[in-house]
Tab-separated table of N, CA, C and O in Angstrom:
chain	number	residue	atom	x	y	z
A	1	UNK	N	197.561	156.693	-106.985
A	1	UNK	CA	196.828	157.632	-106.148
A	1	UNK	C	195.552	156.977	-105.631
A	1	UNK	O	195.118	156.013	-106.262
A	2	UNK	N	194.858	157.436	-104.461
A	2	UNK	CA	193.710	157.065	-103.683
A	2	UNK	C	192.512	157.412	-104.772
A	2	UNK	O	192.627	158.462	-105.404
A	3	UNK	N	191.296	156.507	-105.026
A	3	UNK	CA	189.946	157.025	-105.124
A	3	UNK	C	189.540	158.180	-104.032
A	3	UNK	O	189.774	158.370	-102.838
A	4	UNK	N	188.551	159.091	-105.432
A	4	UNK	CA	188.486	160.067	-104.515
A	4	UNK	C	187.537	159.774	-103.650
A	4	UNK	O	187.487	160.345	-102.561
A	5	UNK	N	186.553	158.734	-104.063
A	5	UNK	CA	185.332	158.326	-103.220
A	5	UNK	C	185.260	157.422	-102.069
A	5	UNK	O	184.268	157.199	-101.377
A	6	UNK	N	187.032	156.681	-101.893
A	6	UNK	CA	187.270	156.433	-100.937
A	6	UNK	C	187.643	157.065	-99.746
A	6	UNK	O	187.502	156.616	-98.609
A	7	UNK	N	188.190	158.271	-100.121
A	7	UNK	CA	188.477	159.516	-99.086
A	7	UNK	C	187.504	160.196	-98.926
A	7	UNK	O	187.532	160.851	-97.885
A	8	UNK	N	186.328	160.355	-99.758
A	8	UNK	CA	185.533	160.851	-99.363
A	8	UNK	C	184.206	160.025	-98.202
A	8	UNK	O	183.352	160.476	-97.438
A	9	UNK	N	184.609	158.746	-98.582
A	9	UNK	CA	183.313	157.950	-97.290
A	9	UNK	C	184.493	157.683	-96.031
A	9	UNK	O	184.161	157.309	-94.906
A	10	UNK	N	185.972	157.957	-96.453
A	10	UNK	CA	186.538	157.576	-94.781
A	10	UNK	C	186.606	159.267	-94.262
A	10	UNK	O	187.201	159.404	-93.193
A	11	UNK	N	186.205	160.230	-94.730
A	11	UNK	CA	185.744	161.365	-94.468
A	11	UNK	C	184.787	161.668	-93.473
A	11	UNK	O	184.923	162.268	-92.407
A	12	UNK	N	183.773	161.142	-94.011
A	12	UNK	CA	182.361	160.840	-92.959
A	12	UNK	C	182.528	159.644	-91.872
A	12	UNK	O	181.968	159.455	-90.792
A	13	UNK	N	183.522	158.907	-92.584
A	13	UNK	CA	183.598	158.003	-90.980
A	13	UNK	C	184.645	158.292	-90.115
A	13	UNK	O	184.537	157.543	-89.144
A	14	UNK	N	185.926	159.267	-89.973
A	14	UNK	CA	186.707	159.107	-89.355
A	14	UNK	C	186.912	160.550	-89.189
A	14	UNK	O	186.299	161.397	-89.839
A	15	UNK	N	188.009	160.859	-88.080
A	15	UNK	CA	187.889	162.140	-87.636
A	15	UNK	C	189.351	163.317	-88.621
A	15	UNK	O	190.537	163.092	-88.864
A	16	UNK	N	188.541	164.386	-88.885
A	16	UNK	CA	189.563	165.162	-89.476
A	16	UNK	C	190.232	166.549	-88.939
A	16	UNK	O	189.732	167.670	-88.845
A	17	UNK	N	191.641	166.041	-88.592
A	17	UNK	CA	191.977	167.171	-87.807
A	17	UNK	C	193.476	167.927	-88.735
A	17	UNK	O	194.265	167.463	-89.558
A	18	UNK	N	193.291	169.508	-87.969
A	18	UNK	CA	194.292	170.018	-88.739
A	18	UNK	C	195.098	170.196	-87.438
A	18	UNK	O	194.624	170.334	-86.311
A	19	UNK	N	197.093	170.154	-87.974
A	19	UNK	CA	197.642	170.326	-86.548
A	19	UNK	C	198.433	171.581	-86.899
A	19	UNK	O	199.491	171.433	-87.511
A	20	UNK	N	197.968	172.952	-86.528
A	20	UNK	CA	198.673	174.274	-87.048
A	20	UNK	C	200.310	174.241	-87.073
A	20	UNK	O	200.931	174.684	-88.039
A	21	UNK	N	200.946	173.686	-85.942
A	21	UNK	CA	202.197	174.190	-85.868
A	21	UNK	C	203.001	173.030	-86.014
A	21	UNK	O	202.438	171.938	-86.100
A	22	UNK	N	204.522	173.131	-86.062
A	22	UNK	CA	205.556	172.106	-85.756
A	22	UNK	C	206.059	171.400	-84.841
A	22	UNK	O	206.715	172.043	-84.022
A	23	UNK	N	205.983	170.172	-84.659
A	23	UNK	CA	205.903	169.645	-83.098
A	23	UNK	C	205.296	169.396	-82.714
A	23	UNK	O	205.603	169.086	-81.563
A	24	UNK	N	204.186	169.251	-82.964
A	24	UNK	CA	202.509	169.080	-82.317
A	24	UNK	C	202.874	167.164	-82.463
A	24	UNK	O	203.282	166.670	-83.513
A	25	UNK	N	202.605	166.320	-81.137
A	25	UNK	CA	202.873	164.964	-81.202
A	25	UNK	C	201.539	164.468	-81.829
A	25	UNK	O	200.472	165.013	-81.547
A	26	UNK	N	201.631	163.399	-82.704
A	26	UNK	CA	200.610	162.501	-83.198
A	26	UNK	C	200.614	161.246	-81.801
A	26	UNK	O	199.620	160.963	-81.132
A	27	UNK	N	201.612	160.818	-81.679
A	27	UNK	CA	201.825	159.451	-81.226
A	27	UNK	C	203.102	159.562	-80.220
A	27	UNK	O	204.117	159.964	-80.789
A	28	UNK	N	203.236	159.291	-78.874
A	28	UNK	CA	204.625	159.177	-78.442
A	28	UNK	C	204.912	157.600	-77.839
A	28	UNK	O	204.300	156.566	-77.571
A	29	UNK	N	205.635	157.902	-77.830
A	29	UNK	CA	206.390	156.216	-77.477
A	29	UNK	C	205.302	155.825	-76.506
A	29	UNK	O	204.735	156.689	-75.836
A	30	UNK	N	204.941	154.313	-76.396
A	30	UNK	CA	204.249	153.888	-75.046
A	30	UNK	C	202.660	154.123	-75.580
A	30	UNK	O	201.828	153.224	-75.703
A	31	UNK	N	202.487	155.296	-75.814
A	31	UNK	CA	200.756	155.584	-76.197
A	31	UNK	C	200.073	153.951	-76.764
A	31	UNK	O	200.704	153.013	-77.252
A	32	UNK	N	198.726	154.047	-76.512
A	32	UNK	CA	198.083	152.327	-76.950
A	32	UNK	C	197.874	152.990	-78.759
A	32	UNK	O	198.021	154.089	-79.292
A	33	UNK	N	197.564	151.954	-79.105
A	33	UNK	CA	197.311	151.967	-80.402
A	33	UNK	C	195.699	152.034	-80.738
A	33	UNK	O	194.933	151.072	-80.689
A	34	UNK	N	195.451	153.027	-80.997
A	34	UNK	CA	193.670	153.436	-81.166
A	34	UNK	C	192.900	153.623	-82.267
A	34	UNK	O	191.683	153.810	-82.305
A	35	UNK	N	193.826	153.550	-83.333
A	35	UNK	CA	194.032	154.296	-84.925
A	35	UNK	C	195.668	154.510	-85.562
A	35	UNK	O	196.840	154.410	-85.200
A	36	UNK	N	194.979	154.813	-86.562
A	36	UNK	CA	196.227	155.738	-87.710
A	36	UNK	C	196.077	156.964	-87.972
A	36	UNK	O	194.883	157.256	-88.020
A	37	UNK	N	196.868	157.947	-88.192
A	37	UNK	CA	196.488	158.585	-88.978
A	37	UNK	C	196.907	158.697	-90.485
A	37	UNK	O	198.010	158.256	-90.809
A	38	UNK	N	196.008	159.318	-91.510
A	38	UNK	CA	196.606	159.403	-92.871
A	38	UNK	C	196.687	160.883	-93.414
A	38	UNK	O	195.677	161.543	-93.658
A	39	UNK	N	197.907	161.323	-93.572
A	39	UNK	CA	198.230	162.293	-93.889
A	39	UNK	C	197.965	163.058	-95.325
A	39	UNK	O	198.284	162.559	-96.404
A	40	UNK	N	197.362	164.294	-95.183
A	40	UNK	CA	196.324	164.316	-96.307
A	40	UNK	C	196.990	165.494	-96.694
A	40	UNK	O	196.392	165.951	-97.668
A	41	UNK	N	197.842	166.119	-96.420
A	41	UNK	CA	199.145	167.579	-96.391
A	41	UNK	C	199.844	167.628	-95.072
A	41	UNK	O	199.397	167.423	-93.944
A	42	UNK	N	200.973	167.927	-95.450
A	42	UNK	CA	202.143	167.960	-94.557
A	42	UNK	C	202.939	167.118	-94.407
A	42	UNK	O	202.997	166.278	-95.305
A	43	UNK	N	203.773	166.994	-93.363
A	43	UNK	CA	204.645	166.212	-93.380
A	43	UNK	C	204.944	166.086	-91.876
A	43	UNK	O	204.827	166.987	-91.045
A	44	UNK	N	205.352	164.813	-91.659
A	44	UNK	CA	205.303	164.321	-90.059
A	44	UNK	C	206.788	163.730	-89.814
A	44	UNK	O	207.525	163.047	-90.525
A	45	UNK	N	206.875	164.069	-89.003
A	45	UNK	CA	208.581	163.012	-88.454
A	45	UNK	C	208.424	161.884	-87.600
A	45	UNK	O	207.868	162.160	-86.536
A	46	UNK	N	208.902	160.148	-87.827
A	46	UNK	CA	209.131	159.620	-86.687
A	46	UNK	C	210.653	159.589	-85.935
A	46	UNK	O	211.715	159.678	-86.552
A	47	UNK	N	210.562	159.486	-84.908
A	47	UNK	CA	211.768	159.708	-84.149
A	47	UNK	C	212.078	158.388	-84.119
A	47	UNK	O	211.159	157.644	-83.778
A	48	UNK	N	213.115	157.899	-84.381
A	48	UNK	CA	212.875	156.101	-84.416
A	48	UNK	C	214.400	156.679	-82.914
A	48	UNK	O	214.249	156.225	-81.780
A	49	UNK	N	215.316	157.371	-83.131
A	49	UNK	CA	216.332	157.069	-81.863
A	49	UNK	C	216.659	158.887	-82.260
A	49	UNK	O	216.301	159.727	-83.085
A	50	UNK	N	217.799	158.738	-80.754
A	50	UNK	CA	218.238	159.889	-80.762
A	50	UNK	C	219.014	160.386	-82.575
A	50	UNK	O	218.939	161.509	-83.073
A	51	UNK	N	219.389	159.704	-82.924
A	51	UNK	CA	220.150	160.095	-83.805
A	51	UNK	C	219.777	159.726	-85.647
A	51	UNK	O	220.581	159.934	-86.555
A	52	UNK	N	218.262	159.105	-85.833
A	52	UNK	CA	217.437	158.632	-86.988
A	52	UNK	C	215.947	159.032	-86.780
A	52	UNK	O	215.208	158.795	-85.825
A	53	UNK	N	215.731	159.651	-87.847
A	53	UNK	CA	214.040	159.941	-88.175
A	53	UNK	C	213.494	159.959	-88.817
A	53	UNK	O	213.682	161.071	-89.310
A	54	UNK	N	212.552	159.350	-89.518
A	54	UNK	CA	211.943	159.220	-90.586
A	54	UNK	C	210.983	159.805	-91.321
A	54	UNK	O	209.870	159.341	-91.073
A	55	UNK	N	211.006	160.955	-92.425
A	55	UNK	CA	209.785	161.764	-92.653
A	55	UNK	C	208.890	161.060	-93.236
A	55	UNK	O	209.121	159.967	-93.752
A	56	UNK	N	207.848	161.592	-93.208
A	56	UNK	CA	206.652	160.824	-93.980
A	56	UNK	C	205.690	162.282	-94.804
A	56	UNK	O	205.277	163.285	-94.221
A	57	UNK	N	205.568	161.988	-96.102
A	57	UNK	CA	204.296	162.966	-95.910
A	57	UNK	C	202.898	162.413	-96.784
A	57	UNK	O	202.528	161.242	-96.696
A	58	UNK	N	202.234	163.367	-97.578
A	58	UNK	CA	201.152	162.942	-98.177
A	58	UNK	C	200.923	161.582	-98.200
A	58	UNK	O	201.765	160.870	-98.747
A	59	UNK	N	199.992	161.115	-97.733
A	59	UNK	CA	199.623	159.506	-98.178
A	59	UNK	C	200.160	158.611	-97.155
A	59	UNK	O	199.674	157.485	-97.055
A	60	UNK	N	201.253	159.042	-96.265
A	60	UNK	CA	201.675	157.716	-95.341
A	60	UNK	C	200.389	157.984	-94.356
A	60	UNK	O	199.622	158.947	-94.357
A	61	UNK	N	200.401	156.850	-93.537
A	61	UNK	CA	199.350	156.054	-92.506
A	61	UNK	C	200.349	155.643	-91.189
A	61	UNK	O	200.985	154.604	-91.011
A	62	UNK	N	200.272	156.524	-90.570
A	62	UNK	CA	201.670	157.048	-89.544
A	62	UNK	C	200.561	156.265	-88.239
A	62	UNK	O	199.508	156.513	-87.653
A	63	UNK	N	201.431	155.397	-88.284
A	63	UNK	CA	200.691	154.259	-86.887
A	63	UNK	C	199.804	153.254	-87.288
A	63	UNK	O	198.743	153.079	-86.689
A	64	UNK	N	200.250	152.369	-88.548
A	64	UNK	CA	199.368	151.917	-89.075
A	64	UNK	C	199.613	150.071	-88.508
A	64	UNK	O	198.839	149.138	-88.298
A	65	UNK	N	201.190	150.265	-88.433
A	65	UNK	CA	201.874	149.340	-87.957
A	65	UNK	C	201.322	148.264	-86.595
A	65	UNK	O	201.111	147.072	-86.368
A	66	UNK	N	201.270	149.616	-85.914
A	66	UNK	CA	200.914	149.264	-84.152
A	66	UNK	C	199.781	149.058	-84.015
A	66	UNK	O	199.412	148.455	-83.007
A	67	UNK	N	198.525	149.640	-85.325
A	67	UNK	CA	197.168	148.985	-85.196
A	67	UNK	C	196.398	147.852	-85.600
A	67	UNK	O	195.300	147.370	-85.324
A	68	UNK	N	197.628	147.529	-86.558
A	68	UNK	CA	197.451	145.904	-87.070
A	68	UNK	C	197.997	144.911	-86.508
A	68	UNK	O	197.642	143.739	-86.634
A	69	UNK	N	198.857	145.305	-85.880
A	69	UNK	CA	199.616	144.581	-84.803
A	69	UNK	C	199.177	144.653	-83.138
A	69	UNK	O	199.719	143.919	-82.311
A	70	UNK	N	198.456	145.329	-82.894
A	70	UNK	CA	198.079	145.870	-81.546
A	70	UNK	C	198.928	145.773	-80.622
A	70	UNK	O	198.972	144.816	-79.848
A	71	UNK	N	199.853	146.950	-80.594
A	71	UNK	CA	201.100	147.022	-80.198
A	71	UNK	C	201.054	148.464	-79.508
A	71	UNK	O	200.132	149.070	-80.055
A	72	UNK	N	201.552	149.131	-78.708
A	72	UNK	CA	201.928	150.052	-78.454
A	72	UNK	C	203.245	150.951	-79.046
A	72	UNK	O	204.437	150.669	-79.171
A	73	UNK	N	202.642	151.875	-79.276
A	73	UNK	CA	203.744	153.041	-80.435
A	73	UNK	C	205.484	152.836	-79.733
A	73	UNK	O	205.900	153.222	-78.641
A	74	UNK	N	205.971	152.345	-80.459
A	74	UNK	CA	207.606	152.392	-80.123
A	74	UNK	C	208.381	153.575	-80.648
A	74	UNK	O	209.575	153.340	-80.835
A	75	UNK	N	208.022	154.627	-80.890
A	75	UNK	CA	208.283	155.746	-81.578
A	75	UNK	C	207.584	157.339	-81.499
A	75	UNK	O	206.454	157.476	-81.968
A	76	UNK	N	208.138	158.272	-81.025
A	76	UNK	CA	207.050	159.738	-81.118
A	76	UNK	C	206.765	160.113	-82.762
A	76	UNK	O	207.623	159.811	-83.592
A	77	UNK	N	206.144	160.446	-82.962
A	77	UNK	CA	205.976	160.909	-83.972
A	77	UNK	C	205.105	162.264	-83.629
A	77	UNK	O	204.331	162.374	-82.678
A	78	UNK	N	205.359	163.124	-84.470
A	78	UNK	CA	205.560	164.893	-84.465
A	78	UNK	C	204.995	165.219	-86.060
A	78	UNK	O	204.989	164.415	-86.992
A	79	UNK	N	204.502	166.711	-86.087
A	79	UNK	CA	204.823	167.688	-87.192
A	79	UNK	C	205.702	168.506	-87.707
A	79	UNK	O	206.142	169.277	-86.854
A	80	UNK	N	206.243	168.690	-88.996
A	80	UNK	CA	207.223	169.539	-89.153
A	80	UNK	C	206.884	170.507	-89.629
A	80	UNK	O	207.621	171.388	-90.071
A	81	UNK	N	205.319	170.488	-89.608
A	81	UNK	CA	204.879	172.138	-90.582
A	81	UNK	C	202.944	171.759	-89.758
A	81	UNK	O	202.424	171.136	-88.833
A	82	UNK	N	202.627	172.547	-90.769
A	82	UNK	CA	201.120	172.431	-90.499
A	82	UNK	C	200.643	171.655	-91.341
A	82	UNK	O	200.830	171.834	-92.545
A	83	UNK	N	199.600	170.164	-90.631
A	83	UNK	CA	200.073	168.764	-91.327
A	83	UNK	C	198.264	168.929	-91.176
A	83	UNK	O	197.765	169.534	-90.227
A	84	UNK	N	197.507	168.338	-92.180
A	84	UNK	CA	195.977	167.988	-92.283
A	84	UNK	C	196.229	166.342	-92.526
A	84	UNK	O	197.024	165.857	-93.331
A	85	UNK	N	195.178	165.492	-91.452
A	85	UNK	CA	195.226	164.714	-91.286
A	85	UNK	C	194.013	163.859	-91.411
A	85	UNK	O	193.102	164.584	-91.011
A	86	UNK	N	193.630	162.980	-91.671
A	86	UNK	CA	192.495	161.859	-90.905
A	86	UNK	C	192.940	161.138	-90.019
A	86	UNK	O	194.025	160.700	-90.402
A	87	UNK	N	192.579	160.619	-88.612
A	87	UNK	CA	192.048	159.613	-87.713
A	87	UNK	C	191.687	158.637	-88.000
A	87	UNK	O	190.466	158.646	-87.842
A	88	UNK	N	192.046	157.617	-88.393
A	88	UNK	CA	190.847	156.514	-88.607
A	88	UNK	C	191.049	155.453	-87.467
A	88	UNK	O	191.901	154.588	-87.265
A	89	UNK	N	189.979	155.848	-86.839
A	89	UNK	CA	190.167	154.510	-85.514
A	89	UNK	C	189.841	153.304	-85.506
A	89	UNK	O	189.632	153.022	-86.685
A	90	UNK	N	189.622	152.151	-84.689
A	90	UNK	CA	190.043	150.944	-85.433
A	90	UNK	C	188.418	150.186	-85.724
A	90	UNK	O	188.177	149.143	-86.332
A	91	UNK	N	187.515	151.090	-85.083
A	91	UNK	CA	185.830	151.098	-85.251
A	91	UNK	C	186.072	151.244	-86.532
A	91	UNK	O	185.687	150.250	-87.148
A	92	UNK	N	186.814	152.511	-87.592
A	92	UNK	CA	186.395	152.883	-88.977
A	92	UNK	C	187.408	152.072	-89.894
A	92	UNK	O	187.260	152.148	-91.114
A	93	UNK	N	188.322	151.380	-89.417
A	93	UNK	CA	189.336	150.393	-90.060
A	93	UNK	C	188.755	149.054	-90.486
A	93	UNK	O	188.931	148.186	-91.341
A	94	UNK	N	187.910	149.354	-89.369
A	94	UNK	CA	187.068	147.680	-90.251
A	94	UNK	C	186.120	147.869	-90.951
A	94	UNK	O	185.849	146.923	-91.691
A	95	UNK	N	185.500	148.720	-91.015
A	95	UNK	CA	184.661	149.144	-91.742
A	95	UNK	C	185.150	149.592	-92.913
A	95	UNK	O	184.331	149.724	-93.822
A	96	UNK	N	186.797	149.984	-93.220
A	96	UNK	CA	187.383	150.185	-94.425
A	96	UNK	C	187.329	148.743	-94.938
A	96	UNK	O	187.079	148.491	-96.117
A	97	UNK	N	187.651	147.501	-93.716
A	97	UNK	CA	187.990	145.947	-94.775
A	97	UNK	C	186.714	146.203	-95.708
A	97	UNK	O	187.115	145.907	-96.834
A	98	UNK	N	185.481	146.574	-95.795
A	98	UNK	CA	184.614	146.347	-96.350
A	98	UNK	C	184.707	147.140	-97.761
A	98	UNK	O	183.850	146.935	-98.621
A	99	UNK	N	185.755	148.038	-97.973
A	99	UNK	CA	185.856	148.762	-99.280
A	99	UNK	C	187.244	148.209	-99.965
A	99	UNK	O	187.928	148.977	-100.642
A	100	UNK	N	187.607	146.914	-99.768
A	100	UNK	CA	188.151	146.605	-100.099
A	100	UNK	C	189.712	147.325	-100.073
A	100	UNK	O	190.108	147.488	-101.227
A	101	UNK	N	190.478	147.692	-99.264
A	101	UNK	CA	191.505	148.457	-99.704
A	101	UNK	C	192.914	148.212	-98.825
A	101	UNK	O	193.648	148.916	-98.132
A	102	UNK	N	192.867	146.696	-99.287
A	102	UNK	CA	193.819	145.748	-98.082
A	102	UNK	C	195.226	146.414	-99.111
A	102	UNK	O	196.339	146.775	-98.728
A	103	UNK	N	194.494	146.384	-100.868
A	103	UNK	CA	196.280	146.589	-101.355
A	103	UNK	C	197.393	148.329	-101.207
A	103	UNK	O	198.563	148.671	-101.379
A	104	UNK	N	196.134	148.927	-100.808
A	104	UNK	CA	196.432	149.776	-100.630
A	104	UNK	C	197.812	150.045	-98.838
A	104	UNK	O	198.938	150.518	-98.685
A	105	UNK	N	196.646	149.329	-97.826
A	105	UNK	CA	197.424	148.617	-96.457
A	105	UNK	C	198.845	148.190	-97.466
A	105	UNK	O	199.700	149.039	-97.720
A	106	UNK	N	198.902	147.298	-97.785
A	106	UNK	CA	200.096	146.587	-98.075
A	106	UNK	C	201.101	147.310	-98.592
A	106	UNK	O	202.318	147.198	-98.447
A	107	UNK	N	200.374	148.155	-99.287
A	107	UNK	CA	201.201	149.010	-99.972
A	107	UNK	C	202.144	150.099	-99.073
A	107	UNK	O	203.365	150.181	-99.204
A	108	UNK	N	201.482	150.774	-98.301
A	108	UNK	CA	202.037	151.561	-97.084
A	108	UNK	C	202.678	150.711	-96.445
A	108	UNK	O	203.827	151.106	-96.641
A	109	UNK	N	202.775	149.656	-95.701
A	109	UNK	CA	203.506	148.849	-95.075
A	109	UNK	C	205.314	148.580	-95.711
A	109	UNK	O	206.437	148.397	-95.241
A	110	UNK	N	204.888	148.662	-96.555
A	110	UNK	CA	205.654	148.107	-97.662
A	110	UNK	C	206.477	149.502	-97.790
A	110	UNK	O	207.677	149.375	-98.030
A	111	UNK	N	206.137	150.375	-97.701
A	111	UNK	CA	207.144	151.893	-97.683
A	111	UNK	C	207.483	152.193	-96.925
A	111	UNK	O	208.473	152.923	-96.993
A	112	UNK	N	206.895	151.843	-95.590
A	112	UNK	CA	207.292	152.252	-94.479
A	112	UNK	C	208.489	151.541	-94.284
A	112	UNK	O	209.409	152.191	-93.786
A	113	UNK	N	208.725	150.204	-94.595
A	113	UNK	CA	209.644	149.287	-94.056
A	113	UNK	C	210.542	149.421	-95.187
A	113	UNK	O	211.365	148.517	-95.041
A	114	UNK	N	210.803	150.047	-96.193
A	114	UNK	CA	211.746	150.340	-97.057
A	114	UNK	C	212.376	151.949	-96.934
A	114	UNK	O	213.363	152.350	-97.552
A	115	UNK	N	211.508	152.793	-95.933
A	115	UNK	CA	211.572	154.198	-95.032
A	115	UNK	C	212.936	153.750	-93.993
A	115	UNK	O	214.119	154.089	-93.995
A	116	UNK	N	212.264	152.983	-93.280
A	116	UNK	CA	212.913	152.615	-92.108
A	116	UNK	C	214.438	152.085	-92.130
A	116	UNK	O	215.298	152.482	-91.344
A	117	UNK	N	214.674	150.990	-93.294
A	117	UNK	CA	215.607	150.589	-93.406
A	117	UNK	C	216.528	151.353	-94.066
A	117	UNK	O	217.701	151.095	-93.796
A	118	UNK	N	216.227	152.594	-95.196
A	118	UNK	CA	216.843	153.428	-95.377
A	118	UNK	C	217.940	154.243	-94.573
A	118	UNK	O	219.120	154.578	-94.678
A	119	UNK	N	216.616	154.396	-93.510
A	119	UNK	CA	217.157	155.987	-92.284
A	119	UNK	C	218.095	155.323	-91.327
A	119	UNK	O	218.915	155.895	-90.609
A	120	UNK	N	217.767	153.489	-91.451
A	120	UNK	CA	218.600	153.312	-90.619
A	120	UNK	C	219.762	152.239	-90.836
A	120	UNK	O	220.378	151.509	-90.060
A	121	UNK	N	219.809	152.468	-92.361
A	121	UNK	CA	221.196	151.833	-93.002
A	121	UNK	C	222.365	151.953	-91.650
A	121	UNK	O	223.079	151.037	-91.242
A	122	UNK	N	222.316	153.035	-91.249
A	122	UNK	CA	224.258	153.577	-90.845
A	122	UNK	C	224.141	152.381	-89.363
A	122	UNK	O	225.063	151.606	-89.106
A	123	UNK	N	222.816	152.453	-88.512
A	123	UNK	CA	222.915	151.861	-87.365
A	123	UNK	C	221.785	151.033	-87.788
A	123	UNK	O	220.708	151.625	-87.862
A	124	UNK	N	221.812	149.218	-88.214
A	124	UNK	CA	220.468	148.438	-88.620
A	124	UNK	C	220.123	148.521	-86.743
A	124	UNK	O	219.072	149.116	-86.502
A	125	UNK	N	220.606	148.190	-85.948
A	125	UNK	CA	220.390	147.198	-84.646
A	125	UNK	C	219.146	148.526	-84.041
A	125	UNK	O	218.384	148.117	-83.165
A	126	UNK	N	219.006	149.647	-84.374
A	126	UNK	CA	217.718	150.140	-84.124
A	126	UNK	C	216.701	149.605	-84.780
A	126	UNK	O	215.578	149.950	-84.413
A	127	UNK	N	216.806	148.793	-85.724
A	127	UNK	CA	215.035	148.161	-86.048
A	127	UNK	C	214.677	147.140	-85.210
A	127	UNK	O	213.506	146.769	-85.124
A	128	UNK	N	216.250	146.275	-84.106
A	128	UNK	CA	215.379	145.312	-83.530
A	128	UNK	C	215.169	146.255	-82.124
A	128	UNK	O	215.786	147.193	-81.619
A	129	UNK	N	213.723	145.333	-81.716
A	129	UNK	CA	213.232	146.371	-80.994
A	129	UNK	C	213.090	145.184	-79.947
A	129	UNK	O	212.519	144.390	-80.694
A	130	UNK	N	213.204	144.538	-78.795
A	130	UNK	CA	212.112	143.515	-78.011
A	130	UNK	C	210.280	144.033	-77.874
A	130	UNK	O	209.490	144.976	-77.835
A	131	UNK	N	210.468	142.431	-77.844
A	131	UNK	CA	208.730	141.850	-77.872
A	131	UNK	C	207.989	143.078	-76.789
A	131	UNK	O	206.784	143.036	-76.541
């Protein structure tokens, strides 16, 4: 689990929003990469294709990918309920390198890409994506 005193100073630095309903987009395909968000309740869907999606809830960092990579979102991502979130944009991301919490990064990375390959056992050739 997270320090609570780390959520509590990316609190004051980053923006906290609640998204009431289902469907409400975080991220759609194409959007630039500006931040993450980290999901603090609820649960979010990525749409990886018509026919695979990947839930995420408490604790994933839904666009965390495309901001370390500075990439543009290859994926919508949505709510499936009423989801409380943080923002952390890439002003308050570096300012996280300074609290040390790269293993934590790694760690999400690391689920996401064991998420992904899961949802998309039946069809792999949706993870390759071009440059």
């Amino acid at each position: 689990m997270v320090d609570e005193a780390l959520v509590e100073n990316l609190a004051l630095q980053s923006s906290h929003i609640i998204f009431e309903q289902k469907d409400e987009f975080l991220f759609r395909a194409g959007d630039l990469s500006k931040g993450f968000y980290w999901v603090l309740s609820g649960q979010v869907v990525e749409k990886v294709s018509d026919k695979i999606s990947v839930l995420s809830n408490r604790g994933a960092m839904v666009g965390l990918e495309e901001l370390l990579e500075k990439r543009k979102h290859i994926s919508d991502w949505c709510t499936t309920c009423k989801t409380e979130v943080l923002f952390i944009d890439s002003r308050c991301f570096k300012n996280l390198e300074k609290l040390d919490v790269g293993g934590l990064v790694s760690e999400e990375l690391a689920h996401r890409l064991v998420q992904l390959k899961a949802a998309c056992q039946s069809n792999p050739s949706v993870l390759i994506r071009p440059a």
